[in-house]
Amino acid sequence: KNPQKKVFTLYEYELNMNSFSDELKALAGTEWNKITCVNVTDDFGTGQIPRRAMVAYLIQDHRFIDAFSVLLASMLAKTQSIDDRAFGAQFLAMILSKENTYFERSFKALHISDEERTSTPNEPETISFDKLMRSAAESNKLHLMLAVLVVAEWSYLEWAERVHTVPDLPFIYREWIDLHRGEYFQSVVAYLRKLLDKLSLDVAEREEATQAFLSAVRA
């Protein structure tokens, strides 16, 4: 049983084929595959990740929450209507809710102390993506914010959906996969893509969004 299981309103969407977000993903090419088809994601499905590697992964990923929430909140402030903000605000509230206890329960299950969490240095990838998210948030440009957010969530969705899970998988693996796939998370990704796709961008803005997307893929 997933104690975080809760019914959320789904984003009603219909994505167009050959959209701007599809174009950006195609431009990323094999670099996109490198972040969505990696061995560690398959190991989540079997629960075969060594404890040390899992501890390192969770500590680093947990550190993205602050920058991600700043970026998402900044994006919501720049969106063009209340309707566009409503679903994203619900998603932000879920991320920051006290009910979102996956990390805390996982740290406890793996006997990760507060000292270990705080003393572990950031990996270069953590520093790079944190900086990218904060830079996009500070840019005050909606297309840059959305380009980075789309990569962050769409890449998680793609790797989670391709993972095959074994029966009786411990929650630290199962819940992490389930949080990033399924109907609700699909609608989160569609929401972000739709907001990006419907922007009326000039040539310079499209290029900025493209570079932000590719930078997020490579970060």
mmCIF file of C-alpha atoms in Angstrom:
data_model
loop_
_atom_site.group_PDB
_atom_site.id
_atom_site.type_symbol
_atom_site.label_atom_id
_atom_site.label_comp_id
_atom_site.label_asym_id
_atom_site.label_seq_id
_atom_site.Cartn_x
_atom_site.Cartn_y
_atom_site.Cartn_z
ATOM 1 C CA LYS A 1 0.000 0.000 0.000
ATOM 2 C CA ASN A 2 1.238 3.480 -0.892
ATOM 3 C CA PRO A 3 0.453 5.868 1.990
ATOM 4 C CA GLN A 4 0.835 8.776 -0.428
ATOM 5 C CA LYS A 5 -1.893 7.449 -2.698
ATOM 6 C CA LYS A 6 -4.457 10.177 -3.184
ATOM 7 C CA VAL A 7 -6.940 11.138 -5.856
ATOM 8 C CA PHE A 8 -5.973 14.322 -7.693
ATOM 9 C CA THR A 9 -7.772 16.123 -10.460
ATOM 10 C CA LEU A 10 -6.330 15.111 -13.811
ATOM 11 C CA TYR A 11 -5.358 17.676 -16.398
ATOM 12 C CA GLU A 12 -7.662 17.439 -19.384
ATOM 13 C CA TYR A 13 -5.439 17.576 -22.404
ATOM 14 C CA GLU A 14 -5.006 16.729 -26.033
ATOM 15 C CA LEU A 15 -1.478 17.063 -27.326
ATOM 16 C CA ASN A 16 -0.924 17.828 -30.975
ATOM 17 C CA MET A 17 1.391 15.686 -33.023
ATOM 18 C CA ASN A 18 4.586 17.391 -34.181
ATOM 19 C CA SER A 19 4.339 19.973 -31.410
ATOM 20 C CA PHE A 20 7.167 22.241 -30.292
ATOM 21 C CA SER A 21 7.924 19.941 -27.362
ATOM 22 C CA ASP A 22 8.082 16.948 -29.726
ATOM 23 C CA GLU A 23 10.450 18.930 -31.925
ATOM 24 C CA LEU A 24 12.689 19.696 -28.943
ATOM 25 C CA LYS A 25 12.809 16.058 -27.889
ATOM 26 C CA ALA A 26 13.725 15.047 -31.431
ATOM 27 C CA LEU A 27 16.517 17.622 -31.471
ATOM 28 C CA ALA A 28 17.934 16.108 -28.277
ATOM 29 C CA GLY A 29 18.221 12.779 -30.117
ATOM 30 C CA THR A 30 20.466 10.210 -28.483
ATOM 31 C CA GLU A 31 21.133 12.557 -25.579
ATOM 32 C CA TRP A 32 17.480 12.156 -24.609
ATOM 33 C CA ASN A 33 17.844 8.387 -24.681
ATOM 34 C CA LYS A 34 20.851 8.606 -22.392
ATOM 35 C CA ILE A 35 18.750 10.150 -19.607
ATOM 36 C CA THR A 36 15.711 7.909 -20.036
ATOM 37 C CA CYS A 37 17.223 4.522 -20.865
ATOM 38 C CA VAL A 38 19.940 3.962 -18.274
ATOM 39 C CA ASN A 39 20.820 0.833 -16.337
ATOM 40 C CA VAL A 40 20.028 2.307 -12.933
ATOM 41 C CA THR A 41 16.387 2.774 -13.926
ATOM 42 C CA ASP A 42 16.102 -0.915 -14.763
ATOM 43 C CA ASP A 43 17.699 -1.728 -11.412
ATOM 44 C CA PHE A 44 14.917 0.212 -9.665
ATOM 45 C CA GLY A 45 12.467 -2.310 -11.079
ATOM 46 C CA THR A 46 14.348 -5.273 -9.620
ATOM 47 C CA GLY A 47 15.446 -3.621 -6.377
ATOM 48 C CA GLN A 48 19.049 -4.531 -7.150
ATOM 49 C CA ILE A 49 20.625 -1.149 -6.470
ATOM 50 C CA PRO A 50 23.361 -1.442 -3.794
ATOM 51 C CA ARG A 51 22.567 0.410 -0.580
ATOM 52 C CA ARG A 52 25.436 2.883 -0.999
ATOM 53 C CA ALA A 53 24.290 3.797 -4.506
ATOM 54 C CA MET A 54 20.664 4.151 -3.414
ATOM 55 C CA VAL A 55 21.628 6.367 -0.492
ATOM 56 C CA ALA A 56 23.676 8.601 -2.777
ATOM 57 C CA TYR A 57 20.859 8.758 -5.330
ATOM 58 C CA LEU A 58 18.199 9.733 -2.792
ATOM 59 C CA ILE A 59 20.320 12.354 -1.050
ATOM 60 C CA GLN A 60 21.151 14.035 -4.343
ATOM 61 C CA ASP A 61 17.617 13.870 -5.749
ATOM 62 C CA HIS A 62 16.089 15.230 -2.548
ATOM 63 C CA ARG A 63 18.199 18.361 -2.984
ATOM 64 C CA PHE A 64 16.406 19.213 -6.205
ATOM 65 C CA ILE A 65 13.094 19.834 -4.424
ATOM 66 C CA ASP A 66 13.876 23.393 -3.345
ATOM 67 C CA ALA A 67 15.106 24.609 -6.723
ATOM 68 C CA PHE A 68 12.344 22.714 -8.528
ATOM 69 C CA SER A 69 9.639 24.257 -6.347
ATOM 70 C CA VAL A 70 11.130 27.740 -6.900
ATOM 71 C CA LEU A 71 11.079 27.139 -10.666
ATOM 72 C CA LEU A 72 7.539 25.772 -10.689
ATOM 73 C CA ALA A 73 6.239 28.638 -8.529
ATOM 74 C CA SER A 74 7.976 31.169 -10.783
ATOM 75 C CA MET A 75 6.408 29.557 -13.829
ATOM 76 C CA LEU A 76 2.951 29.721 -12.254
ATOM 77 C CA ALA A 77 3.400 33.419 -11.564
ATOM 78 C CA LYS A 78 4.147 34.009 -15.256
ATOM 79 C CA THR A 79 1.372 31.900 -16.757
ATOM 80 C CA GLN A 80 -1.322 33.752 -18.608
ATOM 81 C CA SER A 81 -4.526 32.707 -16.838
ATOM 82 C CA ILE A 82 -5.955 31.308 -13.628
ATOM 83 C CA ASP A 83 -6.956 28.179 -15.522
ATOM 84 C CA ASP A 84 -3.320 27.631 -16.493
ATOM 85 C CA ARG A 85 -2.212 28.087 -12.879
ATOM 86 C CA ALA A 86 -4.769 25.857 -11.158
ATOM 87 C CA PHE A 87 -3.404 22.439 -12.071
ATOM 88 C CA GLY A 88 0.215 23.466 -11.581
ATOM 89 C CA ALA A 89 -0.584 24.921 -8.163
ATOM 90 C CA GLN A 90 -2.096 21.607 -7.145
ATOM 91 C CA PHE A 91 1.051 19.802 -8.296
ATOM 92 C CA LEU A 92 3.280 22.229 -6.371
ATOM 93 C CA ALA A 93 1.180 21.740 -3.236
ATOM 94 C CA MET A 94 1.538 17.977 -3.572
ATOM 95 C CA ILE A 95 5.330 18.204 -3.853
ATOM 96 C CA LEU A 96 5.625 20.393 -0.752
ATOM 97 C CA SER A 97 2.896 18.711 1.290
ATOM 98 C CA LYS A 98 3.694 17.022 4.592
ATOM 99 C CA GLU A 99 1.882 14.027 3.133
ATOM 100 C CA ASN A 100 4.660 13.710 0.560
ATOM 101 C CA THR A 101 6.753 11.559 2.866
ATOM 102 C CA TYR A 102 8.588 9.308 0.423
ATOM 103 C CA PHE A 103 12.040 10.736 1.069
ATOM 104 C CA GLU A 104 11.714 10.825 4.852
ATOM 105 C CA ARG A 105 10.451 7.236 4.993
ATOM 106 C CA SER A 106 13.198 6.114 2.628
ATOM 107 C CA PHE A 107 15.924 7.847 4.636
ATOM 108 C CA LYS A 108 14.608 6.112 7.746
ATOM 109 C CA ALA A 109 14.376 2.691 6.079
ATOM 110 C CA LEU A 110 17.959 2.975 4.834
ATOM 111 C CA HIS A 111 19.199 4.330 8.199
ATOM 112 C CA ILE A 112 20.458 7.561 6.659
ATOM 113 C CA SER A 113 21.243 10.007 9.435
ATOM 114 C CA ASP A 114 20.681 13.762 9.271
ATOM 115 C CA GLU A 115 24.446 14.180 9.536
ATOM 116 C CA GLU A 116 25.038 11.980 6.499
ATOM 117 C CA ARG A 117 22.417 13.892 4.534
ATOM 118 C CA THR A 118 23.928 17.283 5.323
ATOM 119 C CA SER A 119 27.608 16.321 5.079
ATOM 120 C CA THR A 120 27.372 14.571 1.710
ATOM 121 C CA PRO A 121 28.654 16.999 -0.941
ATOM 122 C CA ASN A 122 26.659 17.784 -4.046
ATOM 123 C CA GLU A 123 27.584 15.842 -7.155
ATOM 124 C CA PRO A 124 28.530 17.899 -10.241
ATOM 125 C CA GLU A 125 25.223 16.917 -11.892
ATOM 126 C CA THR A 126 23.290 18.151 -8.864
ATOM 127 C CA ILE A 127 25.110 21.482 -8.894
ATOM 128 C CA SER A 128 24.580 21.865 -12.636
ATOM 129 C CA PHE A 129 20.850 21.118 -12.717
ATOM 130 C CA ASP A 130 20.137 23.109 -9.543
ATOM 131 C CA LYS A 131 21.885 26.105 -11.094
ATOM 132 C CA LEU A 132 19.958 25.651 -14.347
ATOM 133 C CA MET A 133 16.580 25.548 -12.587
ATOM 134 C CA ARG A 134 17.333 28.633 -10.504
ATOM 135 C CA SER A 135 18.667 30.486 -13.540
ATOM 136 C CA ALA A 136 15.487 29.714 -15.492
ATOM 137 C CA ALA A 137 13.357 30.872 -12.561
ATOM 138 C CA GLU A 138 15.298 34.138 -12.307
ATOM 139 C CA SER A 139 15.103 34.777 -16.062
ATOM 140 C CA ASN A 140 11.474 35.935 -15.792
ATOM 141 C CA LYS A 141 10.931 34.232 -19.158
ATOM 142 C CA LEU A 142 8.077 31.733 -19.250
ATOM 143 C CA HIS A 143 9.441 29.816 -22.237
ATOM 144 C CA LEU A 144 12.747 29.156 -20.479
ATOM 145 C CA MET A 145 11.053 28.009 -17.290
ATOM 146 C CA LEU A 146 8.759 25.644 -19.167
ATOM 147 C CA ALA A 147 11.549 24.223 -21.322
ATOM 148 C CA VAL A 148 13.483 23.149 -18.216
ATOM 149 C CA LEU A 149 10.395 21.889 -16.383
ATOM 150 C CA VAL A 150 9.343 19.795 -19.374
ATOM 151 C CA VAL A 151 12.712 18.046 -19.459
ATOM 152 C CA ALA A 152 12.711 17.448 -15.707
ATOM 153 C CA GLU A 153 9.317 15.744 -15.634
ATOM 154 C CA TRP A 154 9.045 14.217 -19.108
ATOM 155 C CA SER A 155 12.367 12.405 -18.726
ATOM 156 C CA TYR A 156 11.232 10.924 -15.391
ATOM 157 C CA LEU A 157 7.959 9.798 -16.951
ATOM 158 C CA GLU A 158 9.702 8.052 -19.837
ATOM 159 C CA TRP A 159 12.148 6.119 -17.697
ATOM 160 C CA ALA A 160 9.516 5.165 -15.137
ATOM 161 C CA GLU A 161 7.085 3.903 -17.762
ATOM 162 C CA ARG A 162 9.657 1.635 -19.374
ATOM 163 C CA VAL A 163 10.702 -0.034 -16.101
ATOM 164 C CA HIS A 164 9.357 -3.515 -15.396
ATOM 165 C CA THR A 165 8.895 -4.208 -11.689
ATOM 166 C CA VAL A 166 9.215 -7.536 -9.900
ATOM 167 C CA PRO A 167 6.594 -8.685 -7.354
ATOM 168 C CA ASP A 168 6.984 -7.573 -3.716
ATOM 169 C CA LEU A 169 9.380 -4.781 -4.605
ATOM 170 C CA PRO A 170 10.361 -2.780 -1.467
ATOM 171 C CA PHE A 171 8.627 0.577 -1.232
ATOM 172 C CA ILE A 172 11.807 2.623 -1.696
ATOM 173 C CA TYR A 173 11.937 1.363 -5.285
ATOM 174 C CA ARG A 174 8.257 0.778 -6.038
ATOM 175 C CA GLU A 175 6.982 4.150 -4.854
ATOM 176 C CA TRP A 176 9.711 6.082 -6.617
ATOM 177 C CA ILE A 177 8.688 4.438 -9.874
ATOM 178 C CA ASP A 178 4.959 4.863 -9.220
ATOM 179 C CA LEU A 179 5.360 8.542 -8.356
ATOM 180 C CA HIS A 180 6.695 9.122 -11.853
ATOM 181 C CA ARG A 181 4.260 7.175 -13.982
ATOM 182 C CA GLY A 182 0.546 6.510 -14.274
ATOM 183 C CA GLU A 183 -2.405 8.664 -15.211
ATOM 184 C CA TYR A 184 -1.742 11.559 -12.854
ATOM 185 C CA PHE A 185 1.934 12.014 -13.680
ATOM 186 C CA GLN A 186 1.164 11.634 -17.380
ATOM 187 C CA SER A 187 -1.199 14.560 -17.014
ATOM 188 C CA VAL A 188 1.476 16.595 -15.201
ATOM 189 C CA VAL A 189 3.827 16.156 -18.147
ATOM 190 C CA ALA A 190 1.066 16.891 -20.641
ATOM 191 C CA TYR A 191 0.168 20.062 -18.719
ATOM 192 C CA LEU A 192 3.738 21.370 -18.879
ATOM 193 C CA ARG A 193 4.143 20.417 -22.526
ATOM 194 C CA LYS A 194 0.825 22.030 -23.450
ATOM 195 C CA LEU A 195 1.791 25.305 -21.761
ATOM 196 C CA LEU A 196 5.053 25.349 -23.690
ATOM 197 C CA ASP A 197 3.511 24.300 -26.996
ATOM 198 C CA LYS A 198 0.837 27.002 -26.986
ATOM 199 C CA LEU A 199 3.206 29.925 -26.420
ATOM 200 C CA SER A 200 3.498 32.345 -29.321
ATOM 201 C CA LEU A 201 7.267 32.637 -29.584
ATOM 202 C CA ASP A 202 9.313 34.654 -32.006
ATOM 203 C CA VAL A 203 12.441 33.224 -33.619
ATOM 204 C CA ALA A 204 14.754 34.410 -30.838
ATOM 205 C CA GLU A 205 12.496 33.052 -28.090
ATOM 206 C CA ARG A 206 12.191 29.673 -29.800
ATOM 207 C CA GLU A 207 15.974 29.484 -29.963
ATOM 208 C CA GLU A 208 16.222 30.398 -26.274
ATOM 209 C CA ALA A 209 13.709 27.699 -25.371
ATOM 210 C CA THR A 210 15.568 25.190 -27.533
ATOM 211 C CA GLN A 211 18.882 25.925 -25.851
ATOM 212 C CA ALA A 212 17.285 25.739 -22.389
ATOM 213 C CA PHE A 213 15.731 22.367 -23.250
ATOM 214 C CA LEU A 214 19.002 20.960 -24.562
ATOM 215 C CA SER A 215 20.945 22.346 -21.596
ATOM 216 C CA ALA A 216 18.522 20.587 -19.241
ATOM 217 C CA VAL A 217 18.974 17.310 -21.120
ATOM 218 C CA ARG A 218 22.745 17.633 -20.871
ATOM 219 C CA ALA A 219 22.906 18.876 -17.268
#
